[in-house]
Short mmCIF file of C-alpha atoms in Angstrom, two decimals:
data_model
loop_
_atom_site.label_atom_id
_atom_site.label_comp_id
_atom_site.label_asym_id
_atom_site.label_seq_id
_atom_site.Cartn_x
_atom_site.Cartn_y
_atom_site.Cartn_z
CA MET A 998 0.58 -0.17 0.08
CA LYS A 999 1.46 3.59 -0.96
CA VAL A 1000 2.23 5.76 1.82
CA ILE A 1001 0.84 9.23 1.32
CA PRO A 1002 3.40 11.73 3.34
CA LYS A 1003 1.22 13.59 5.87
CA GLU A 1004 2.53 16.95 4.44
CA THR A 1005 0.43 16.24 0.62
CA ASN A 1006 -2.44 14.48 3.08
CA ASP A 1007 -2.06 18.68 4.86
CA ASP A 1008 -2.26 20.08 1.36
CA ILE A 1009 -4.99 18.77 0.23
CA LYS A 1010 -6.99 19.18 3.66
CA ARG A 1011 -5.94 22.66 2.81
CA ILE A 1012 -6.89 22.78 -0.58
CA ASN A 1013 -10.20 21.38 0.44
CA GLN A 1014 -10.33 24.17 3.30
CA ILE A 1015 -10.02 26.70 0.34
CA TYR A 1016 -11.83 25.67 -1.89
CA LYS A 1017 -14.93 24.85 0.77
CA VAL A 1018 -14.84 29.43 1.62
CA LEU A 1019 -14.26 30.06 -1.94
CA LYS A 1020 -17.47 28.88 -2.69
CA LYS A 1021 -18.96 29.25 0.52
CA ASN A 1022 -18.59 33.15 -1.26
CA ASP A 1023 -19.32 31.51 -4.92
CA PHE A 1024 -16.49 32.13 -6.24
CA GLY A 1025 -16.48 28.20 -6.38
CA TYR A 1026 -16.35 27.63 -10.29
CA LEU A 1027 -12.83 29.50 -10.04
CA ILE A 1028 -11.60 25.66 -8.93
CA GLU A 1029 -14.58 24.05 -10.07
CA GLU A 1030 -14.78 25.24 -14.08
CA ASN A 1031 -9.96 24.36 -13.76
CA THR A 1032 -9.74 21.33 -15.92
CA PHE A 1033 -7.18 20.09 -13.83
CA PHE A 1034 -8.24 20.96 -9.92
CA LYS A 1035 -11.61 18.37 -11.42
CA LYS A 1036 -8.98 15.45 -11.18
CA PHE A 1037 -9.23 15.78 -6.94
CA PRO A 1038 -12.10 13.88 -6.00
CA PHE A 1039 -14.06 15.58 -3.52
CA LEU A 1040 -14.53 18.24 -5.80
CA ARG A 1041 -16.30 16.30 -7.83
CA ASN A 1042 -19.52 15.78 -8.08
CA ARG A 1043 -20.37 19.77 -6.69
CA LYS A 1044 -22.60 21.75 -8.09
CA LYS A 1045 -23.38 24.49 -8.62
CA SER A 1046 -26.94 26.91 -8.92
CA ASP A 1047 -26.57 29.70 -10.85
CA ASP A 1048 -29.08 31.49 -8.89
CA ASP A 1049 -27.42 31.05 -5.73
CA LYS A 1050 -24.72 33.73 -7.69
CA LEU A 1051 -24.76 37.61 -6.26
CA PRO A 1052 -24.23 40.63 -8.55
CA ASP A 1053 -20.30 41.25 -9.79
CA GLU A 1054 -20.03 44.84 -7.80
CA THR A 1055 -20.91 42.56 -4.68
CA ILE A 1056 -17.05 40.43 -5.90
CA PRO A 1057 -14.75 43.26 -3.42
CA ILE A 1058 -16.74 42.48 -0.82
CA ARG A 1059 -16.56 38.87 -0.92
CA ILE A 1060 -13.23 38.76 -1.50
CA ARG A 1061 -12.81 40.63 1.38
CA LYS A 1062 -14.10 37.97 3.06
CA VAL A 1063 -12.25 34.66 1.94
CA CYS A 1064 -9.13 36.02 3.30
CA GLU A 1065 -10.64 36.58 6.59
CA ASP A 1066 -11.66 33.21 6.33
CA LEU A 1067 -8.30 31.12 5.66
CA GLY A 1068 -6.38 33.25 7.87
CA PRO A 1069 -3.32 34.99 8.75
CA ALA A 1070 -1.69 34.68 5.62
CA TYR A 1071 -5.02 35.58 3.24
CA ILE A 1072 -5.81 38.49 5.73
CA LYS A 1073 -1.07 39.77 4.97
CA LEU A 1074 -1.92 39.20 0.89
CA GLY A 1075 -5.16 41.41 1.24
CA GLN A 1076 -3.78 43.83 3.35
CA MET A 1077 -0.89 44.43 0.64
CA LEU A 1078 -3.30 44.13 -3.12
CA SER A 1079 -5.15 47.38 -0.85
CA THR A 1080 -1.54 49.06 -1.94
CA ARG A 1081 -1.66 47.62 -5.02
CA PRO A 1082 -4.97 49.13 -7.84
CA ASP A 1083 -3.20 49.89 -10.33
CA LEU A 1084 -3.40 45.21 -9.74
CA VAL A 1085 -6.26 44.59 -9.36
CA GLY A 1086 -8.50 47.01 -10.26
CA VAL A 1087 -9.36 51.06 -7.17
CA GLU A 1088 -12.57 49.12 -5.51
CA ILE A 1089 -10.48 45.44 -5.17
CA SER A 1090 -8.48 47.35 -3.58
CA GLU A 1091 -10.28 50.60 -1.68
CA GLU A 1092 -12.25 46.73 -0.29
CA LEU A 1093 -10.13 45.31 0.85
CA GLN A 1094 -8.01 48.94 3.39
CA LYS A 1095 -11.25 47.61 5.41
CA LEU A 1096 -9.15 44.51 6.61
CA ARG A 1097 -8.66 43.88 10.07
CA ASP A 1098 -5.71 42.82 11.47
CA ASP A 1099 -6.61 42.04 15.23
CA THR A 1100 -7.43 38.70 16.05
CA PRO A 1101 -7.88 37.02 19.25
CA ALA A 1102 -4.90 37.07 21.50
CA MET A 1103 -3.20 33.79 22.35
CA ASP A 1104 -2.53 31.75 25.58
CA PHE A 1105 0.79 34.00 27.05
CA ASP A 1106 1.79 30.77 28.52
CA GLU A 1107 2.55 29.82 24.22
CA MET A 1108 3.92 33.32 23.41
CA LYS A 1109 6.25 32.27 26.50
CA LYS A 1110 8.18 30.44 25.05
CA VAL A 1111 8.58 31.26 21.65
CA ILE A 1112 10.35 34.35 24.24
CA GLU A 1113 12.55 32.57 26.35
CA SER A 1114 13.11 30.14 23.36
CA GLU A 1115 14.51 32.78 20.82
CA LEU A 1116 16.54 34.89 23.52
CA GLY A 1117 17.30 31.95 24.82
CA SER A 1118 17.11 32.12 28.77
CA PRO A 1119 13.97 32.41 31.01
CA ILE A 1120 11.91 35.39 31.33
CA ASP A 1121 12.62 36.70 34.38
CA GLU A 1122 16.19 35.86 34.16
CA ILE A 1123 15.48 39.25 31.46
CA TYR A 1124 12.43 41.54 32.71
CA ASP A 1125 12.25 42.61 35.72
CA SER A 1126 8.37 42.82 35.28
CA PHE A 1127 6.49 41.45 32.14
CA ASN A 1128 2.71 42.06 31.71
CA GLU A 1129 1.40 39.35 30.68
CA MET A 1130 -2.11 41.06 28.61
CA PRO A 1131 -0.47 41.32 25.37
CA ILE A 1132 -1.18 45.81 24.49
CA GLY A 1133 -2.26 44.63 20.78
CA SER A 1134 -2.79 41.29 19.07
CA ALA A 1135 -2.47 40.92 14.96
CA SER A 1136 -2.80 37.69 12.40
CA ILE A 1137 1.10 37.24 12.89
CA ALA A 1138 2.53 38.71 16.10
CA GLN A 1139 1.64 40.35 19.74
CA VAL A 1140 2.57 42.65 21.07
CA TYR A 1141 3.21 43.53 24.69
CA THR A 1142 5.70 45.67 27.87
CA ALA A 1143 7.24 45.04 30.12
CA LYS A 1144 11.05 46.08 31.90
CA LEU A 1145 14.75 45.20 31.27
CA LYS A 1146 16.68 43.80 34.67
CA GLU A 1147 19.78 45.47 33.17
CA ASN A 1148 19.28 49.00 32.58
CA GLY A 1149 16.14 49.20 34.18
CA LYS A 1150 13.79 50.87 31.07
CA GLU A 1151 10.19 50.78 29.98
CA VAL A 1152 10.10 48.23 26.71
CA ALA A 1153 7.56 46.64 24.30
CA ILE A 1154 8.14 42.73 23.43
CA LYS A 1155 6.26 42.32 20.01
CA VAL A 1156 6.42 38.33 19.97
CA GLN A 1157 5.97 36.21 16.57
CA LYS A 1158 2.67 34.68 17.16
CA PRO A 1159 4.28 29.87 17.72
CA ASN A 1160 4.56 27.81 14.31
CA ILE A 1161 3.59 31.35 12.34
CA GLU A 1162 5.65 31.17 9.83
CA GLU A 1163 5.44 27.41 8.69
CA ILE A 1164 2.29 28.47 9.03
CA ILE A 1165 2.60 31.04 5.96
CA LYS A 1166 5.13 29.28 4.14
CA SER A 1167 2.81 26.04 3.33
CA ASP A 1168 0.25 28.94 2.47
CA LEU A 1169 2.02 29.92 0.70
CA LYS A 1170 3.09 26.48 -1.66
CA LEU A 1171 -0.64 26.42 -1.64
CA MET A 1172 -0.94 29.82 -3.48
CA LYS A 1173 1.61 29.50 -5.77
CA PHE A 1174 0.76 26.16 -6.60
CA LEU A 1175 -3.22 27.33 -6.81
CA ALA A 1176 -2.63 30.59 -8.65
CA VAL A 1177 -0.58 28.70 -10.78
CA ARG A 1178 -3.32 26.49 -11.51
CA ILE A 1179 -5.79 28.80 -12.09
CA ASP A 1180 -4.12 31.37 -14.57
CA LYS A 1181 -3.52 28.60 -17.42
CA TYR A 1182 -7.10 27.34 -16.70
CA LEU A 1183 -9.49 30.10 -16.29
CA TYR A 1184 -9.30 32.83 -18.47
CA LYS A 1185 -10.98 34.68 -16.72
CA THR A 1186 -8.20 36.12 -14.17
CA LYS A 1187 -4.89 36.32 -16.67
CA ILE A 1188 -5.85 40.34 -16.46
CA TYR A 1189 -4.80 39.81 -12.94
CA ASN A 1190 -1.70 38.25 -13.43
CA LEU A 1191 -2.15 35.65 -10.63
CA PRO A 1192 1.48 34.47 -10.32
CA SER A 1193 2.87 37.68 -10.24
CA ILE A 1194 0.75 39.38 -7.91
CA VAL A 1195 1.50 35.47 -5.67
CA ASP A 1196 5.21 36.77 -6.29
CA GLU A 1197 5.34 39.47 -5.48
CA PHE A 1198 3.58 38.72 -1.64
CA GLU A 1199 5.76 36.22 -0.63
CA ARG A 1200 8.91 38.42 -1.20
CA SER A 1201 7.37 40.75 0.87
CA ILE A 1202 5.35 38.71 3.89
CA LEU A 1203 9.03 36.85 4.57
CA LYS A 1204 10.51 40.01 5.06
CA GLU A 1205 7.83 40.98 7.16
CA ILE A 1206 7.85 37.79 9.26
CA ASN A 1207 11.72 38.60 10.32
CA PHE A 1208 11.58 41.18 12.26
CA GLU A 1209 15.23 40.69 12.27
CA GLU A 1210 13.94 43.17 8.78
CA GLU A 1211 12.23 45.79 10.95
CA VAL A 1212 14.83 46.04 13.58
CA ARG A 1213 17.90 47.25 10.48
CA ASN A 1214 14.35 49.38 9.06
CA MET A 1215 14.26 51.28 12.71
CA GLU A 1216 18.40 51.33 11.97
CA VAL A 1217 17.79 53.23 9.45
CA MET A 1218 15.33 55.50 9.17
CA ALA A 1219 17.09 56.79 12.88
CA LYS A 1220 20.17 57.73 11.10
CA ASN A 1221 18.84 59.00 8.50
CA PHE A 1222 16.24 61.17 11.01
CA GLU A 1223 19.35 61.47 13.47
CA ASP A 1224 19.18 65.74 13.62
CA VAL A 1225 15.75 66.02 13.23
CA SER A 1226 14.71 67.05 16.87
CA TYR A 1227 11.12 67.21 16.24
CA ILE A 1228 10.60 62.70 14.67
CA HIS A 1229 11.53 60.08 17.12
CA ILE A 1230 12.24 56.34 16.21
CA PRO A 1231 12.35 53.55 18.44
CA ILE A 1232 14.70 52.21 19.86
CA PRO A 1233 16.01 48.37 19.40
CA TYR A 1234 17.19 46.01 22.17
CA ASN A 1235 19.80 43.94 19.35
CA ASP A 1236 20.79 41.97 22.87
CA TYR A 1237 17.10 40.70 23.42
CA SER A 1238 14.98 40.92 19.48
CA THR A 1239 15.91 38.09 16.80
CA LYS A 1240 14.17 37.25 13.70
CA LYS A 1241 10.79 35.80 15.88
CA VAL A 1242 11.28 38.45 18.36
CA ILE A 1243 12.23 42.79 18.74
CA THR A 1244 12.33 43.79 21.97
CA MET A 1245 12.44 48.90 21.66
CA GLU A 1246 11.70 51.11 23.41
CA LEU A 1247 8.49 52.02 24.35
CA ILE A 1248 6.85 54.94 23.41
CA ASP A 1249 4.92 57.69 26.18
CA GLY A 1250 2.18 58.78 23.52
CA ILE A 1251 -0.94 58.61 21.80
CA GLU A 1252 -1.76 57.04 18.86
CA LEU A 1253 -1.91 59.50 15.66
CA THR A 1254 -5.81 59.12 16.02
CA ARG A 1255 -7.06 59.75 18.48
CA VAL A 1256 -4.87 63.59 18.32
CA ILE A 1257 -7.24 63.81 15.08
CA LYS A 1258 -9.99 63.52 17.71
CA SER A 1259 -8.90 65.24 20.48
CA ASN A 1260 -9.36 68.53 21.65
CA CYS A 1261 -6.93 69.16 23.74
CA GLU A 1262 -5.91 72.11 23.48
CA LYS A 1263 -1.89 70.71 23.87
CA TYR A 1264 -1.86 69.69 20.67
CA ASP A 1265 -1.32 71.39 17.69
CA LYS A 1266 -2.84 69.60 15.06
CA LYS A 1267 -1.01 72.70 12.83
CA LEU A 1268 2.54 71.61 13.65
CA ILE A 1269 1.20 68.48 13.69
CA ALA A 1270 0.19 68.42 9.90
CA GLN A 1271 3.36 70.25 8.93
CA ARG A 1272 5.83 67.77 10.39
CA GLY A 1273 4.89 64.95 9.42
CA MET A 1274 4.51 66.09 6.31
CA ASP A 1275 7.78 67.41 6.22
CA SER A 1276 8.97 64.23 8.06
CA TYR A 1277 7.89 62.43 5.07
CA PHE A 1278 8.82 65.12 2.17
CA LYS A 1279 12.80 64.00 3.99
CA GLN A 1280 12.25 60.11 3.50
CA VAL A 1281 10.81 59.98 0.04
CA MET A 1282 13.09 62.78 -1.40
CA ILE A 1283 16.31 63.00 0.38
CA ASP A 1284 16.69 59.77 2.34
CA GLY A 1285 14.61 57.71 -0.21
CA PHE A 1286 13.62 55.15 2.03
CA PHE A 1287 10.42 55.64 3.34
CA HIS A 1288 7.71 54.27 5.72
CA ALA A 1289 4.92 51.94 3.28
CA ASP A 1290 2.98 52.14 5.60
CA PRO A 1291 2.11 56.05 7.21
CA HIS A 1292 -1.37 55.53 7.92
CA PRO A 1293 -2.87 57.54 11.54
CA GLY A 1294 -2.14 53.89 14.02
CA ASN A 1295 1.50 53.85 13.05
CA ILE A 1296 2.14 57.46 14.10
CA MET A 1297 1.94 58.19 17.53
CA VAL A 1298 2.58 61.50 18.70
CA TYR A 1299 4.53 62.84 22.25
CA ASP A 1300 3.27 65.69 24.30
CA ASP A 1301 5.27 68.36 23.10
CA ASN A 1302 4.20 67.36 19.67
CA THR A 1303 7.47 64.60 18.54
CA ILE A 1304 5.74 62.41 15.89
CA CYS A 1305 7.41 59.17 16.82
CA TYR A 1306 6.64 56.34 13.30
CA ILE A 1307 6.06 53.05 14.98
CA ASP A 1308 5.31 49.06 13.01
CA VAL A 1309 8.35 49.87 10.06
CA GLY A 1310 8.33 46.13 8.69
CA MET A 1311 6.86 47.13 5.38
CA VAL A 1312 9.25 50.29 3.78
CA GLY A 1313 10.07 51.57 0.21
CA ILE A 1314 13.18 52.74 -1.19
CA LEU A 1315 14.09 54.86 -4.37
CA THR A 1316 17.47 55.75 -5.90
CA ASP A 1317 19.03 58.80 -5.99
CA ASP A 1318 17.84 58.38 -9.76
CA VAL A 1319 14.53 57.30 -8.84
CA ARG A 1320 14.43 60.55 -6.84
CA GLY A 1321 15.61 63.29 -9.42
CA ASN A 1322 13.52 61.46 -12.06
CA LEU A 1323 10.33 61.76 -9.79
CA ALA A 1324 11.45 65.57 -8.80
CA GLU A 1325 11.44 65.99 -12.46
CA LEU A 1326 7.69 64.40 -11.99
CA ILE A 1327 6.41 66.47 -9.65
CA LEU A 1328 7.58 69.98 -11.18
CA LEU A 1329 5.65 69.04 -14.17
CA LEU A 1330 2.49 67.84 -12.08
CA TYR A 1331 2.39 71.87 -11.09
CA ASN A 1332 3.40 73.92 -14.73
CA GLY A 1333 0.72 70.94 -16.00
CA ASN A 1334 1.95 70.40 -19.60
CA THR A 1335 0.22 66.54 -20.38
CA ASP A 1336 3.37 66.64 -23.22
CA ASN A 1337 6.05 66.70 -21.34
CA ILE A 1338 4.75 64.58 -18.48
CA ILE A 1339 3.92 61.10 -20.40
CA ASN A 1340 7.04 61.97 -21.51
CA GLN A 1341 8.46 61.50 -18.56
CA LEU A 1342 6.29 58.71 -17.12
CA ILE A 1343 7.96 57.20 -20.28
CA TYR A 1344 11.99 58.57 -19.81
CA MET A 1345 11.84 56.58 -16.25
CA ASP A 1346 10.19 53.08 -17.23
CA ILE A 1347 6.15 53.61 -16.20
CA ILE A 1348 5.01 53.43 -19.54
CA SER A 1349 6.13 52.71 -22.69
CA PRO A 1350 5.95 54.08 -25.58
CA THR A 1351 2.48 51.95 -26.86
CA GLN A 1352 0.78 53.23 -24.06
CA ASN A 1353 1.24 56.66 -24.92
CA THR A 1354 -2.18 56.64 -26.08
CA PRO A 1355 -5.41 59.41 -26.82
CA GLU A 1356 -7.52 57.87 -24.19
CA LEU A 1357 -4.62 58.23 -21.53
CA LYS A 1358 -3.59 61.96 -22.36
CA ALA A 1359 -7.66 62.84 -22.21
CA ASP A 1360 -7.13 61.26 -18.45
CA ILE A 1361 -3.42 63.41 -17.44
CA ASN A 1362 -5.05 66.52 -19.23
CA ASP A 1363 -8.55 66.17 -17.22
CA LEU A 1364 -6.69 65.27 -14.53
CA MET A 1365 -5.06 68.10 -14.76
CA LYS A 1366 -7.79 70.37 -15.52
CA LYS A 1367 -8.82 69.81 -11.92
CA TYR A 1368 -5.67 70.72 -9.91
CA TYR A 1369 -2.90 72.22 -12.05
CA GLY A 1370 -4.83 74.61 -13.45
CA ALA A 1371 -3.03 78.51 -12.49
CA LYS A 1372 -0.83 77.26 -9.40
CA LEU A 1373 -0.33 73.54 -7.25
CA LYS A 1374 -3.75 73.95 -4.59
CA ASN A 1375 -5.62 72.02 -2.93
CA ALA A 1376 -3.84 68.95 -3.47
CA ASN A 1377 -5.49 65.86 -1.73
CA GLY A 1378 -5.58 63.24 -3.81
CA SER A 1379 -3.44 64.33 -6.50
CA ILE A 1380 -1.59 61.97 -7.18
CA GLU A 1381 -4.21 58.91 -5.71
CA ASP A 1382 -6.13 60.18 -8.62
CA LEU A 1383 -2.62 59.64 -10.92
CA VAL A 1384 -2.25 56.40 -10.83
CA LYS A 1385 -5.70 55.96 -10.94
CA ALA A 1386 -5.82 57.59 -14.06
CA MET A 1387 -2.46 54.47 -14.90
CA ILE A 1388 -5.30 52.38 -13.86
CA ASN A 1389 -7.89 52.79 -16.59
CA ASN A 1390 -5.56 52.76 -19.50
CA ASP A 1391 -4.01 49.10 -18.21
CA ILE A 1392 -0.52 50.19 -16.78
CA VAL A 1393 1.12 48.10 -14.25
CA LEU A 1394 3.29 50.47 -12.38
CA PRO A 1395 6.19 49.29 -10.42
CA ARG A 1396 5.93 48.22 -6.71
CA GLU A 1397 7.34 51.42 -5.11
CA PHE A 1398 5.45 53.75 -6.80
CA VAL A 1399 2.33 52.72 -6.11
CA MET A 1400 3.14 52.43 -2.34
CA LEU A 1401 4.61 56.21 -2.43
CA GLY A 1402 1.79 56.96 -3.84
CA ARG A 1403 -0.64 55.12 -1.27
CA GLY A 1404 2.00 57.29 1.44
CA LEU A 1405 1.70 60.09 0.32
CA THR A 1406 -1.56 59.54 0.23
CA LEU A 1407 -2.29 58.63 4.18
CA ILE A 1408 -0.60 61.86 4.32
CA GLU A 1409 -2.57 63.86 2.82
CA GLU A 1410 -5.29 62.36 4.34
CA SER A 1411 -3.76 62.96 8.07
CA GLY A 1412 -2.85 66.22 7.15
CA ARG A 1413 -6.56 67.64 6.16
CA LYS A 1414 -7.65 65.68 9.39
CA LEU A 1415 -5.77 67.62 11.36
CA ASN A 1416 -5.64 70.91 9.58
CA PRO A 1417 -8.05 71.98 7.40
CA ASP A 1418 -6.02 73.45 6.01
CA PHE A 1419 -4.21 71.19 4.73
CA ASP A 1420 -2.03 72.49 1.57
CA THR A 1421 0.92 69.61 0.34
CA GLY A 1422 1.07 71.14 -3.27
CA ASP A 1423 4.20 74.50 -2.16
CA GLU A 1424 5.52 72.24 -0.76
CA LEU A 1425 5.76 69.43 -2.18
CA LYS A 1426 7.38 71.99 -5.24
CA LYS A 1427 9.59 73.77 -2.57
CA VAL A 1428 11.16 70.07 -1.94
CA ALA A 1429 11.30 68.14 -5.10
CA GLN A 1430 13.14 71.71 -6.31
CA LYS A 1431 15.65 71.89 -2.89
CA LEU A 1432 16.57 68.27 -4.65
CA LEU A 1433 16.63 68.33 -8.39
CA ILE A 1434 20.09 71.78 -7.18
CA TYR A 1435 21.86 69.37 -4.51
CA GLN A 1436 21.52 66.46 -8.67
CA ALA A 1437 23.20 69.32 -10.01
CA SER A 1438 25.15 70.37 -6.92
CA PRO A 1439 29.38 69.31 -7.26
CA LYS A 1440 28.34 67.18 -4.29
CA ARG A 1441 26.31 65.06 -5.47
CA ALA A 1442 29.08 65.41 -8.43
CA PHE A 1443 31.86 64.10 -6.49
CA ASN A 1444 29.90 61.15 -5.51
CA VAL A 1445 28.47 59.78 -9.04
CA THR A 1446 32.85 59.70 -9.95
CA SER A 1447 33.78 57.93 -7.47
CA ASN A 1448 31.46 55.62 -7.80
CA PHE A 1449 32.04 55.99 -11.62
CA LEU A 1450 35.56 54.88 -10.49
CA LEU A 1451 34.66 52.72 -8.54
CA GLU A 1452 33.09 50.33 -10.85
CA MET A 1453 36.25 51.17 -12.83
CA GLY A 1454 38.39 49.96 -10.05
CA HIS A 1455 36.42 46.04 -9.75
CA LEU A 1456 36.15 46.25 -13.67
CA ALA A 1457 40.23 46.48 -14.91
CA LYS A 1458 40.38 43.92 -11.26
CA ASN A 1459 38.05 41.75 -12.31
CA LEU A 1460 39.62 42.11 -16.39
CA PRO A 1461 42.66 39.53 -16.02
CA ASN A 1462 40.26 36.40 -14.97
CA THR A 1463 37.76 37.16 -17.54
CA MET A 1464 40.50 37.19 -20.20
CA ASN A 1465 42.18 34.46 -18.86
CA SER A 1466 38.16 33.05 -19.04
CA THR A 1467 36.96 33.33 -22.25
CA ILE A 1468 41.48 32.93 -23.58
CA SER A 1469 40.14 29.02 -22.01
CA LYS A 1470 36.62 28.59 -23.43
CA LEU A 1471 37.89 29.24 -27.09
CA ASP A 1472 40.95 26.24 -26.39
CA ASP A 1473 37.82 24.53 -25.33
CA GLY A 1474 35.83 25.22 -28.42
CA GLN A 1475 32.95 26.81 -26.14
CA LEU A 1476 33.07 29.71 -27.36
CA THR A 1477 33.39 31.58 -30.74
CA LEU A 1478 33.86 34.48 -32.49
CA ASN A 1479 32.19 35.40 -35.63
CA LEU A 1480 33.91 39.05 -36.41
CA LYS A 1481 36.96 40.28 -38.89
CA LEU A 1482 40.30 41.39 -37.31
CA GLU A 1483 40.95 43.63 -40.22
CA TRP A 1484 37.60 44.39 -39.75
CA LEU A 1485 37.72 46.14 -36.09
CA MET A 1486 41.12 47.29 -36.81
CA GLU A 1487 39.68 50.10 -38.86
CA VAL A 1488 36.35 50.11 -36.56
CA ALA A 1489 38.86 51.95 -33.95
CA LYS A 1490 41.35 53.27 -36.44
CA GLN A 1491 38.08 55.30 -37.67
CA ILE A 1492 36.65 55.91 -34.04
CA THR A 1493 39.84 57.09 -32.85
CA ILE A 1494 40.66 59.55 -35.78
CA ALA A 1495 36.52 60.69 -35.33
CA ILE A 1496 37.66 61.32 -31.84
CA ILE A 1497 41.15 63.37 -32.88
CA ILE A 1498 38.15 65.38 -35.34
CA ALA A 1499 36.18 66.29 -32.40
CA ALA A 1500 38.87 67.18 -30.73
CA VAL A 1501 40.51 69.46 -33.02
CA ILE A 1502 37.43 71.42 -33.71
CA VAL A 1503 36.72 72.32 -30.90
CA GLY A 1504 40.46 73.94 -29.78
CA SER A 1505 39.69 75.61 -33.17
CA SER A 1506 36.44 77.11 -31.78
CA ILE A 1507 38.49 78.41 -28.36
CA ALA A 1508 41.26 79.45 -30.65
CA ILE A 1509 39.10 81.78 -32.86
CA PHE A 1510 36.56 82.64 -30.14
CA ALA A 1511 39.95 83.63 -28.18
CA ASP A 1512 40.50 86.55 -30.56
CA ARG A 1513 43.87 86.34 -29.68
CA GLY A 1514 47.09 85.22 -32.75
CA PRO A 1515 48.57 85.69 -36.12
CA LYS A 1516 45.28 86.68 -38.56
CA LEU A 1517 43.95 86.02 -41.99
CA PHE A 1518 41.51 88.64 -43.27
CA ASP A 1519 40.86 88.33 -39.56
CA ILE A 1520 40.00 85.50 -38.91
CA SER A 1521 42.15 82.95 -36.12
CA ILE A 1522 44.94 81.32 -38.85
CA ILE A 1523 45.67 78.21 -35.79
CA GLY A 1524 41.80 78.19 -35.75
CA LEU A 1525 41.64 78.08 -39.33
CA ILE A 1526 44.19 75.47 -39.74
CA GLY A 1527 42.74 73.02 -37.35
CA PHE A 1528 38.97 73.49 -38.47
CA VAL A 1529 40.92 72.67 -43.22
CA PHE A 1530 42.89 69.75 -40.99
CA SER A 1531 39.45 68.39 -39.79
CA ALA A 1532 38.12 69.13 -42.35
CA ALA A 1533 40.20 66.29 -44.33
CA LEU A 1534 41.14 64.26 -42.05
CA GLY A 1535 36.70 64.07 -42.68
CA ILE A 1536 36.40 63.44 -45.97
CA TYR A 1537 39.10 60.75 -45.06
CA LEU A 1538 36.73 59.26 -42.76
CA VAL A 1539 33.78 59.72 -45.22
CA ILE A 1540 35.79 57.46 -47.63
CA GLN A 1541 37.20 54.99 -45.58
CA TYR A 1542 33.58 54.33 -44.45
CA LEU A 1543 32.10 54.35 -48.24
CA MET A 1544 34.97 51.83 -48.62
CA MET A 1545 34.67 49.69 -46.41
CA GLU A 1546 30.37 49.23 -47.36
CA MET A 1547 31.97 48.39 -50.93
CA ASP A 1548 33.40 45.36 -49.00
#
């Protein structure tokens, strides 16, 4: 008798659970109409009545319910998709934003085992006191408060739930399995590119369940804000932090959500809005390292109006070049020239030339009329609407661009709630201008040159090995060159002559404009000779080129 591995049995049971949840929410056809799954015995003889099918407008709600019913991995998948309207559509992404990650707390004895196993010591040897009642419980982790024995500091401890990594990796395997089969056998789902969605989610969730990533993010962000007195990032205690446990400074503040609703005079709401905007623009435009989910629940406020960013497990990273291109795009948006905006989007590889359609141009024109008439005023929602314009034209945006759009939208929304006169337009323009000035500064030029020289050094260092490897392949007959050496030599010679011609022309021009030395017909003789010499070389080069073409 053939023994079926336990892992395979578990997978079959999980697929059956997924099917039941899908069927309950009227998505059973995703499996029932998939010819691959018709072979599964537990799916045979199941009938679906058309009377049970809900109207299409309920699809976003049903998708959210599926995520909630299937547990942690699917809740996180839904939350990720809520930030990707370009992949799933605006209606679905907005509905998925309602997903709540609050779950019933696990028994403390189970969580205690994780802490002691990860830190390698009993809790009472590490902490003077430990509050067994969590202050927060989500699908992946629970958060407790305690006092460190080492220094008496009040701390927060984020603890990963037992076996959550194994559960998520098991569900990821099934997600990939289902995504590939459904995408292959069910044509109507191809527009969503399910395998690509699952691959992106896998990268995101595996980083999120590795708490060491979050500790590194905290340290980077703290370094970036070390000279900004009104921004604080929690201090992690590395000696008491691992892949599954983070011990960090306990923040003595309240959530921005409560500040927005509060009428307490000690909170200067206009100042908090300004600081939130300035700090986020700095993250995006200056640091290139930004909080990917700055909703009010992830921002704490101290009594002195200092802002603290928490839960930095998910961040966006923008390279120096991308930030420069983004600054140019922002200024073009400010100026309101549709053609220039589209050209910039093409240059940034956000859209391709074939996607530059009349419909896209019309949508961006409408956006300009709405927000960018004479000047950028009342720009709340402008970034979000730009993303929607891309989505309406079937453009899949780079992940970081969508994260940035969502982050700016959240900051705008919070700012408006704190201060009805909150206006991001002029401030965003100023930051973009500063960034472009920096891009042209000698300091950046020095950095770019240094990087170039470093790359050239690496190239020179690796060149002997590369040549040896190439020669070995030639000796072994593994590499074939289909080039004429004489032709290459001739091309090299022509390139050399062309460089000489360019240099002589430049030198001759300088001699003429310098207005010095002997002259003929009021023209510098040295410059004139240079141009004649350049012309002769140019004629020779053309003749040589024609001869090569005839050969």
